XYZ file of C-alpha atoms in Angstrom:
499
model
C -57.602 67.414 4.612
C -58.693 67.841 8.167
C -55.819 67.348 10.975
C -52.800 68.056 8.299
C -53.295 71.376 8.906
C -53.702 74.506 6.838
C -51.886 74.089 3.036
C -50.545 71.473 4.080
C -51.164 68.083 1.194
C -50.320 64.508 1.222
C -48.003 64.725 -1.181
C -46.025 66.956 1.082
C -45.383 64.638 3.794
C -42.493 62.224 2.374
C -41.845 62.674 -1.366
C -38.230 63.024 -0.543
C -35.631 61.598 1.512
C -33.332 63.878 2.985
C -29.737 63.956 1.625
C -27.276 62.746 4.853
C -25.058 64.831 6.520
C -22.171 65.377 5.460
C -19.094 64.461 6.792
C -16.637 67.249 8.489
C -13.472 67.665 6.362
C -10.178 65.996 7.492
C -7.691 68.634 8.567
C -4.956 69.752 10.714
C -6.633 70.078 14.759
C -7.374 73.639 15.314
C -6.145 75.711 18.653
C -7.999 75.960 21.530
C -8.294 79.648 20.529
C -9.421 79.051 17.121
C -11.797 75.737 18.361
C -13.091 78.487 20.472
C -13.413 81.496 17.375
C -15.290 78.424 15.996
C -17.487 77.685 18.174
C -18.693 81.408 18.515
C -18.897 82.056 14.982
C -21.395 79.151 14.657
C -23.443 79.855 17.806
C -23.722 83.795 16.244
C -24.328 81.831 12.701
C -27.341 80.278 14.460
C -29.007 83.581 16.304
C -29.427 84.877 13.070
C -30.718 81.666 11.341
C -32.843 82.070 13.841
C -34.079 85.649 13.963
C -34.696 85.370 10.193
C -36.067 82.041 9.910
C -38.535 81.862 13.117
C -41.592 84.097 12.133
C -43.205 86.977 14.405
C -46.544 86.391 16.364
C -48.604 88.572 14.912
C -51.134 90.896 17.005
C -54.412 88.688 17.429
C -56.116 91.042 15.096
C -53.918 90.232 12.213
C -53.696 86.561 13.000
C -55.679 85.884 9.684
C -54.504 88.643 7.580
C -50.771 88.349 8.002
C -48.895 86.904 4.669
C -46.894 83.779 5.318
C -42.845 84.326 5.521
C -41.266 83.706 2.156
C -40.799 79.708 1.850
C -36.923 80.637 1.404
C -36.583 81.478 5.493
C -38.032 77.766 6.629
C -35.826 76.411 4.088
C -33.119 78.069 5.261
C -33.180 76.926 9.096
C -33.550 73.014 6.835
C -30.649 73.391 5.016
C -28.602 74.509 7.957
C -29.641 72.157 10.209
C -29.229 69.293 7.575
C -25.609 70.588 7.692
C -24.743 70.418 11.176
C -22.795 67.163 11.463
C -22.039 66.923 15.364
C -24.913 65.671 17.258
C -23.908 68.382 20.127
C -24.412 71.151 17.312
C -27.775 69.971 16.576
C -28.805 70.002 20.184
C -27.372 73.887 20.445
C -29.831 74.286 17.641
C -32.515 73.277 19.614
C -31.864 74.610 22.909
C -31.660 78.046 21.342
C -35.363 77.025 19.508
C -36.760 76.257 22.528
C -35.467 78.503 24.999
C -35.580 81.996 22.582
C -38.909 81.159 20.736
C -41.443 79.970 23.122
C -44.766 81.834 24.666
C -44.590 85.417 25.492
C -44.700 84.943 29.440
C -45.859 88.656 29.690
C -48.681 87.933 26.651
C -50.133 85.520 28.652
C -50.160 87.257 32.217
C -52.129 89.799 30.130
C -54.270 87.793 28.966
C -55.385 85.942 31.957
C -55.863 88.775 33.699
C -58.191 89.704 31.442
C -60.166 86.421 31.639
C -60.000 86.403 35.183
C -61.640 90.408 35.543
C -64.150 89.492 32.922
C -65.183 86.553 35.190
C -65.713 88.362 38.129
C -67.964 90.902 35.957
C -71.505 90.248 34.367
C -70.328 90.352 30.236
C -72.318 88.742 27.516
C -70.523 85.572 26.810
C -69.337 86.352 23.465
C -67.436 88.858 24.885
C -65.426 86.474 27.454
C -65.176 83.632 25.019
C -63.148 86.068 23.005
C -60.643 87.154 25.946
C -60.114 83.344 26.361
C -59.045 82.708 21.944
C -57.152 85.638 22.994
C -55.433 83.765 26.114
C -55.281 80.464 23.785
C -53.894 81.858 21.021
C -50.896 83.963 23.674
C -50.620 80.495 25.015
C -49.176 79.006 21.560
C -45.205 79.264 20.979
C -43.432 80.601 18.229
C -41.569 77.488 16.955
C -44.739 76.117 16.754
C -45.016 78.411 13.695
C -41.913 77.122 12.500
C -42.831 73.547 12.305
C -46.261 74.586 10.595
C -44.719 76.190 7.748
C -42.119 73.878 7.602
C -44.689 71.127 6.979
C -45.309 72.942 3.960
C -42.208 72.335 2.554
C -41.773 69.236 0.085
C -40.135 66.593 2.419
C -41.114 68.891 5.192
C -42.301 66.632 7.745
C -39.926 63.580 6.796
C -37.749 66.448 8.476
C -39.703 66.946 11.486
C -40.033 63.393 12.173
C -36.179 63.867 12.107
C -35.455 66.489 14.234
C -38.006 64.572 16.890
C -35.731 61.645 16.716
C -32.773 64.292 17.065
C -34.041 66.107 19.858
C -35.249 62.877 21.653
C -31.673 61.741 21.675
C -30.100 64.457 22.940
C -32.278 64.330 25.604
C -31.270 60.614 26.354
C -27.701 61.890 26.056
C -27.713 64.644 28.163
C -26.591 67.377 25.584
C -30.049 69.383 26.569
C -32.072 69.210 29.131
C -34.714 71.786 30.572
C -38.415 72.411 31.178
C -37.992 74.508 27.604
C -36.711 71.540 25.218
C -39.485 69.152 27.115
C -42.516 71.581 26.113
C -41.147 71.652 22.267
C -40.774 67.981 21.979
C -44.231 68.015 23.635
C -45.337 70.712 20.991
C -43.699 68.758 18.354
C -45.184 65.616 19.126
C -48.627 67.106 19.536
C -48.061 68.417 15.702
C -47.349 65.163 14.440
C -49.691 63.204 16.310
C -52.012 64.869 14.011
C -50.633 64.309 10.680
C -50.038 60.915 11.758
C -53.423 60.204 13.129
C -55.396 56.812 12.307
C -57.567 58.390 9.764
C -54.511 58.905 7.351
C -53.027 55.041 7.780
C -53.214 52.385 5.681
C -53.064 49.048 7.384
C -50.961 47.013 4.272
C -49.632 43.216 4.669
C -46.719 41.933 3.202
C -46.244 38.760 1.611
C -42.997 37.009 0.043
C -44.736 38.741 -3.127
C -44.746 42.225 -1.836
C -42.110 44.620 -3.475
C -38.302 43.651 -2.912
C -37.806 47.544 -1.353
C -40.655 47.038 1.129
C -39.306 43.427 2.620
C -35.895 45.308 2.631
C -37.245 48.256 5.191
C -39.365 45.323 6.964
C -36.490 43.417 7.437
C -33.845 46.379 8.432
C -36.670 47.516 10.844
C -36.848 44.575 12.950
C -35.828 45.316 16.586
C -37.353 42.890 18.548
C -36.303 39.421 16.776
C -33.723 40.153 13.878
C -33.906 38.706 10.740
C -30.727 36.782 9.539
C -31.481 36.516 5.968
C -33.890 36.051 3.216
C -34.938 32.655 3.687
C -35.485 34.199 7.228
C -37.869 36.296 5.973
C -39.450 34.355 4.157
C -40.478 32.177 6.637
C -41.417 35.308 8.483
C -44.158 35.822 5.196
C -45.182 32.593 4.634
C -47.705 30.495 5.996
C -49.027 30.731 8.913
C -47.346 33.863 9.053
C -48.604 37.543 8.774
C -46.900 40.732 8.591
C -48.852 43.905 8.472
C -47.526 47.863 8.663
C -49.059 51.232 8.676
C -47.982 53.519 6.326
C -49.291 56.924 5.669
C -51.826 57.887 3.027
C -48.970 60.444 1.085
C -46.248 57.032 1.313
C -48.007 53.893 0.728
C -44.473 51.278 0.949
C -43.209 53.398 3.588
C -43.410 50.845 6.885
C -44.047 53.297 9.966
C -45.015 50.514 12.435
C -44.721 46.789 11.746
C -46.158 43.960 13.568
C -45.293 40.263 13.190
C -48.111 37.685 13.788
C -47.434 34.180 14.357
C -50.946 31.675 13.816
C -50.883 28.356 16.101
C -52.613 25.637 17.149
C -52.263 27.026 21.040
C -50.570 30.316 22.723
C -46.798 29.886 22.123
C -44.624 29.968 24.869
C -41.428 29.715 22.752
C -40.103 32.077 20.685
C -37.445 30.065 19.052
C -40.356 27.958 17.953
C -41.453 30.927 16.427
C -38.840 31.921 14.367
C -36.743 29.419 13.539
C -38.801 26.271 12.618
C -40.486 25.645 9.864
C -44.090 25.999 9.153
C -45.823 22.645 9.143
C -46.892 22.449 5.953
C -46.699 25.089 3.065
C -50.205 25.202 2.556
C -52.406 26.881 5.538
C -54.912 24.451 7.314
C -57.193 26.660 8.869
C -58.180 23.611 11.848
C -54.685 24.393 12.751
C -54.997 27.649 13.711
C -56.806 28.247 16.938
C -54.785 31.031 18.058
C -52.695 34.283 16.891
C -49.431 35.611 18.647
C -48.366 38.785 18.450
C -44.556 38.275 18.627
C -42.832 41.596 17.642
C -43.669 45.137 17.153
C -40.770 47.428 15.952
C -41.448 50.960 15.141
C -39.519 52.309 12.266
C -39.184 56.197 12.842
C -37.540 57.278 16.208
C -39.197 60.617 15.875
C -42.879 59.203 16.170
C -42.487 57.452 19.361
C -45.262 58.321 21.368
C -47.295 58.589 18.746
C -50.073 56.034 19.205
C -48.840 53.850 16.643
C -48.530 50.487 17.651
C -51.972 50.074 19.754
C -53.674 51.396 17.259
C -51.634 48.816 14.703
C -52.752 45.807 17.788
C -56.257 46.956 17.323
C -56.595 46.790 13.727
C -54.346 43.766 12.898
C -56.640 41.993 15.587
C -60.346 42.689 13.441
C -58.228 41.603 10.329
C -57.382 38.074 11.580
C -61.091 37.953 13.042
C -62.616 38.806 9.239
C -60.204 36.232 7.605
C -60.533 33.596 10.508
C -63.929 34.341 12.108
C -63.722 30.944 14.092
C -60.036 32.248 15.764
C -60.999 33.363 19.695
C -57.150 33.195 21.009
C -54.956 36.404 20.785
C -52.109 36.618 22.840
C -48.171 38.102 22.420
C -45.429 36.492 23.216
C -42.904 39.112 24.301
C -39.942 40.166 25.233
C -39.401 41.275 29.126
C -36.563 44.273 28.624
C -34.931 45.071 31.518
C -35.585 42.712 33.914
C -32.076 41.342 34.624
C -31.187 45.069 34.823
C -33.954 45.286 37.801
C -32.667 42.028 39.527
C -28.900 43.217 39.315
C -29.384 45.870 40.955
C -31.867 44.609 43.894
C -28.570 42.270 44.292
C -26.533 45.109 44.449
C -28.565 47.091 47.091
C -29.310 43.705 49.394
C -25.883 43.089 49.302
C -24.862 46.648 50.556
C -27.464 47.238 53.425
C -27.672 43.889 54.563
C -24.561 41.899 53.292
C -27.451 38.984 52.384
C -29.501 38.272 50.055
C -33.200 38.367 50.856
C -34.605 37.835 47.389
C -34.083 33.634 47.813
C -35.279 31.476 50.310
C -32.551 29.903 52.902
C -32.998 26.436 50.998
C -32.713 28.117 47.037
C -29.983 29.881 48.834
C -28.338 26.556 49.667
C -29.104 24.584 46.688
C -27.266 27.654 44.075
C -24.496 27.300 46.461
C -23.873 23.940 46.970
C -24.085 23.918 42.468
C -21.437 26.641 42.171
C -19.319 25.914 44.960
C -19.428 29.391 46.242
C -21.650 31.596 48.259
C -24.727 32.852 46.307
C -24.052 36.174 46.914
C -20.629 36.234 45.024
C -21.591 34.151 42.328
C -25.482 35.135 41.005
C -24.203 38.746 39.855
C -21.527 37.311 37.959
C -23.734 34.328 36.984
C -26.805 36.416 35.436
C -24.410 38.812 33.602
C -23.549 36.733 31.079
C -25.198 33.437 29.506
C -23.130 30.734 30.846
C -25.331 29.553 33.511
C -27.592 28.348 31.193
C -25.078 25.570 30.744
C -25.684 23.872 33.908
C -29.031 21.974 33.793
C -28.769 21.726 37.622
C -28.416 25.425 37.772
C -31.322 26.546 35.553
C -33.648 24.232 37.262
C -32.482 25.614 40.739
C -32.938 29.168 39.847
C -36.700 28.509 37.626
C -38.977 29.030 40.637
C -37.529 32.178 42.301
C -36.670 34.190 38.823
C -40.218 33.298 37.900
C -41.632 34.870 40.968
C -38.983 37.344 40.615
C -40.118 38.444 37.191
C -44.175 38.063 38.204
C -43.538 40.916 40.607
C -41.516 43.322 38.394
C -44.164 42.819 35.835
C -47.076 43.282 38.414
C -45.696 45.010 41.470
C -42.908 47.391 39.742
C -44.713 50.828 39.020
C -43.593 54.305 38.270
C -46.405 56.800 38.560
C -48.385 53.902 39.305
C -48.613 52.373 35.926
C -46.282 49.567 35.311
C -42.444 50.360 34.794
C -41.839 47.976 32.144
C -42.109 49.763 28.845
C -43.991 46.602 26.932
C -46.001 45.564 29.960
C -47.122 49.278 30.070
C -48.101 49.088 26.168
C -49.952 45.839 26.074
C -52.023 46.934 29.677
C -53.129 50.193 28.437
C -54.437 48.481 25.697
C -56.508 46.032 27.529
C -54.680 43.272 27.340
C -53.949 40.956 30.543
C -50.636 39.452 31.986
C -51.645 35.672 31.388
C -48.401 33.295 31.290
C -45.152 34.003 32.238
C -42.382 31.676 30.678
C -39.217 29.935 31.751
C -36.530 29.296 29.274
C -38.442 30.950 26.403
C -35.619 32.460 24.730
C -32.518 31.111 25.117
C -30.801 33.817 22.235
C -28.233 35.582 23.856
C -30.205 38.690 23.785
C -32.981 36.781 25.618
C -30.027 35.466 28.641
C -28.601 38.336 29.794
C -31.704 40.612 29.137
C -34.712 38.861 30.580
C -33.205 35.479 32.228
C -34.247 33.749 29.353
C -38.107 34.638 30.582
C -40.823 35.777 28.125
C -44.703 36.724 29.047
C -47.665 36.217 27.241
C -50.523 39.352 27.152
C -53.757 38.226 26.054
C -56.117 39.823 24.654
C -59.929 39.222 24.707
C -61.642 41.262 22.368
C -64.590 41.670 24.431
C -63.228 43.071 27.381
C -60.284 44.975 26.339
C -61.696 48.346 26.311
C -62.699 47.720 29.919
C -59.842 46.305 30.862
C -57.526 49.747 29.351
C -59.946 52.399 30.897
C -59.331 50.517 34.203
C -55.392 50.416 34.002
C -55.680 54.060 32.833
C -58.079 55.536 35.306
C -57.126 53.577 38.259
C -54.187 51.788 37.144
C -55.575 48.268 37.754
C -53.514 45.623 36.671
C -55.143 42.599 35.248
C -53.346 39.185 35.598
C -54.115 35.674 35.392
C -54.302 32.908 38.172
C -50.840 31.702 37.352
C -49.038 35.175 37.629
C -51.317 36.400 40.908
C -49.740 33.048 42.255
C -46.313 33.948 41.695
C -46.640 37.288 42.972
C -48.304 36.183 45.977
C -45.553 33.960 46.439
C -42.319 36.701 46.081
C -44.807 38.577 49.011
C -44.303 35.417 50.815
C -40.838 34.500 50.416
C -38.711 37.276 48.972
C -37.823 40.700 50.932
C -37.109 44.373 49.154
């Protein structure tokens, strides 16, 4: 099977689960001398685990004759890293991986000094095309080796997918850091880009009628919006409802990426409308759909993010609803806007430090939030938009609509890092050619949606004709494409707000 590598079958990928950790006995608290006795035992545990388990580059000439190590030494580094309990161990684990078991530096100054003289001197072709395998192959680490056999393994890459999410969480923690661990986790995700690739997905819907495991997982998985209960998800299901996941070719009920659809008679600007109503009627009538929402995405497996899952899940849930509802023209999300009241605290915070104002309202919003509370905007909005009680004052909500929707049209439009967008879902839906259409006030009042996002959601639609055009300009030149209502907002935070 191309792109699952050498050996390496279907069924291999995730015929077993992985047993959990197990917990560390209860016992009496050890000295600081015999914590420390320990924790040098175990790091001296791991060299070796190591040493034996990692196998040797061999010389380029042997690349294709050398035997594979014994299946017993990649088992070995699974079953003691399936026993390391603490987090902190685990990351110790992979900081020795990455930092002992990369590219031979020297290898690879070799080698590209050999490229480099055979440039410079008139060589038949095959003879340079050779020196530059060689460089390729000098340029490939020795974990990577690791991971490749260990795919072999039944369960194998259930467990890589693991140690991704592992290793992608220590990162987030702190517990390792380093130009080393980034290049693995690049090397790792590289791997299982591969075995994950669209070629070996399944695009599968679920219905009320799908198996009782599968709405389990589906329902468990749901980050965005969470289920409460079966009735719930039933509605979630049902008509005018679709649910669709990919799952890989060697697992066919196990969700990797799951996407909720909502059908409507017009983009939704709502999401309580969404999930909590009822359908209007339990039977579908296909004049009342005119449009389909994308309303949550939630992706199941830590260790594949980054893995183009979800756009490619957008892109093929997308030609499904056109071949069941050829007349439907209208495909928009509704979604979330993470962050945001994260942003806007601290612009609040900064204002307030270097000029002991706020600049982010106008001198009359300024006035009308204070006269409301009683109290000076700039003591009261911090406290106010880090919790959910302002929503409780009608008065308040309706002073504070038109500058926390121009607020949010700029953090959405104007707020970059490395010039693409610095919201994470703004930054999914534009490289995949969608275009920031509607902003929305008040369009989820959860608790969640308060103190998160103000309460604010924004619609991305998609037009299916000019989507690809639309992604290879946000890519390439990191164009932003937004509607006549959000270019209006933004224009007006240019004219009335200061950062």
């Amino acid at each position: 099977m191309r792109g699952l590598g050498p050996a390496l079958t279907a069924r291999r990928l995730f015929p077993l689960r992985l047993c959990p950790r197990p917990p560390r006995p209860v016992g009496p608290r050890l000295s600081s001398g015999s914590a420390a006795a320990e924790a040098g035992a175990l790091e001296r545990a791991m060299d070796e685990l190591l040493r034996r388990a990692v196998p040797a580059t061999p010389a380029y000439e042997l690349r294709e004759k050398t035997p594979a190590p014994a299946e017993g030494q990649c088992a070995d580094f699974v079953s003691f890293y399936g026993g390391l309990a603490e987090a902190a161990e685990r990351a110790e684990l992979l900081s020795r991986l990455a930092r002992g078991f990369g590219v031979d530096h020297g290898q690879v100054a070799e080698q590209s000094a050999g490229v480099l003289q055979l440039r410079e001197q008139p060589r038949e072709a095959a003879v340079l095309l050779q020196a530059e395998d060689r460089l390729r192959y000098a340029l490939v680490p020795r974990y990577r080796g690791l991971f490749h056999h260990i795919s072999k393994l039944d369960g194998g890459v259930r467990f890589l997918v693991r140690l991704r999410a592992d290793l992608l969480e220590a990162q987030a923690l702190k517990l390792v850091e380093g130009p080393h661990v980034r290049e693995m986790n690049g090397v790792l995700k590289g791997m299982l880009s591969e075995w994950f690739s669209s070629g070996f997905l399944s695009l599968e819907r679920v219905t009320w009628h799908s198996p009782c495991e599968v709405l389990q997982k589906i329902s468990e998985s749901e980050a965005v919006h969470p289920v409460k209960n079966w009735m719930d998800m039933k509605r979630r299901v049902g008509p005018y409802r679709r649910c669709y996941f990919f799952s890989h070719c060697a697992a066919p009920e196990e969700p990797l990426v799951v996407l909720h659809v909502a059908l409507t008679g017009e983009i939704s600007s709502n999401i309580q409308a969404i999930v909590k109503e009822c359908p209007p009627s339990e039977t579908e009538e296909r004049s009342k759909i005119s449009a389909a929402i994308f309303y949550s995405i939630s992706l199941t497996q830590p260790g594949l993010q980054g893995v183009e899952l979800g756009t490619v899940l957008v892109k093929r849930v997308l030609k499904e609803l056109q071949k069941e509802f050829p007349h439907l023209g209208t495909f928009s999300s509704l979604s979330p806007i993470p962050g945001f009241t994260k942003w806007l605290l601290g612009l609040l915070n900064a204002q307030a430090k270097e000029h002991g104002r706020n600049e982010l309202f106008t001198d009359s919003e300024c006035k009308e939030i204070s006269e409301i509370t009683g109290v000076p905007i700039n003591e009261t909005l911090k406290v106010f938009l880090s919790s959910s009680e302002w929503v409780k004052s009608e008065k308040l909500v309706r002073a504070l609509q038109a500058p926390l929707l121009r607020l949010c049209a700029w953090y959405l439009y104007g707020e970059k890092h490395r010039g693409f967008a610095l919201n994470p879902v703004a930054n999914f839906h534009l490289q995949n050619g969608a275009v920031i259409w509607r902003i929305n006030w008040m369009a989820d009042v959860s608790l969640k949606g308060i103190t998160g996002s103000c309460g604010l959601m924004v619609n991305y639609r998609y037009y299916p004709g000019d989507t690809a055009t639309n992604s290879t300009n946000y890519l390439c030149s990191k164009n932003i494409k937004a509607s006549e209502q959000v270019l209006s907002l933004v224009a007006q935070f240019q004219k009335n707000s200061k950062l």
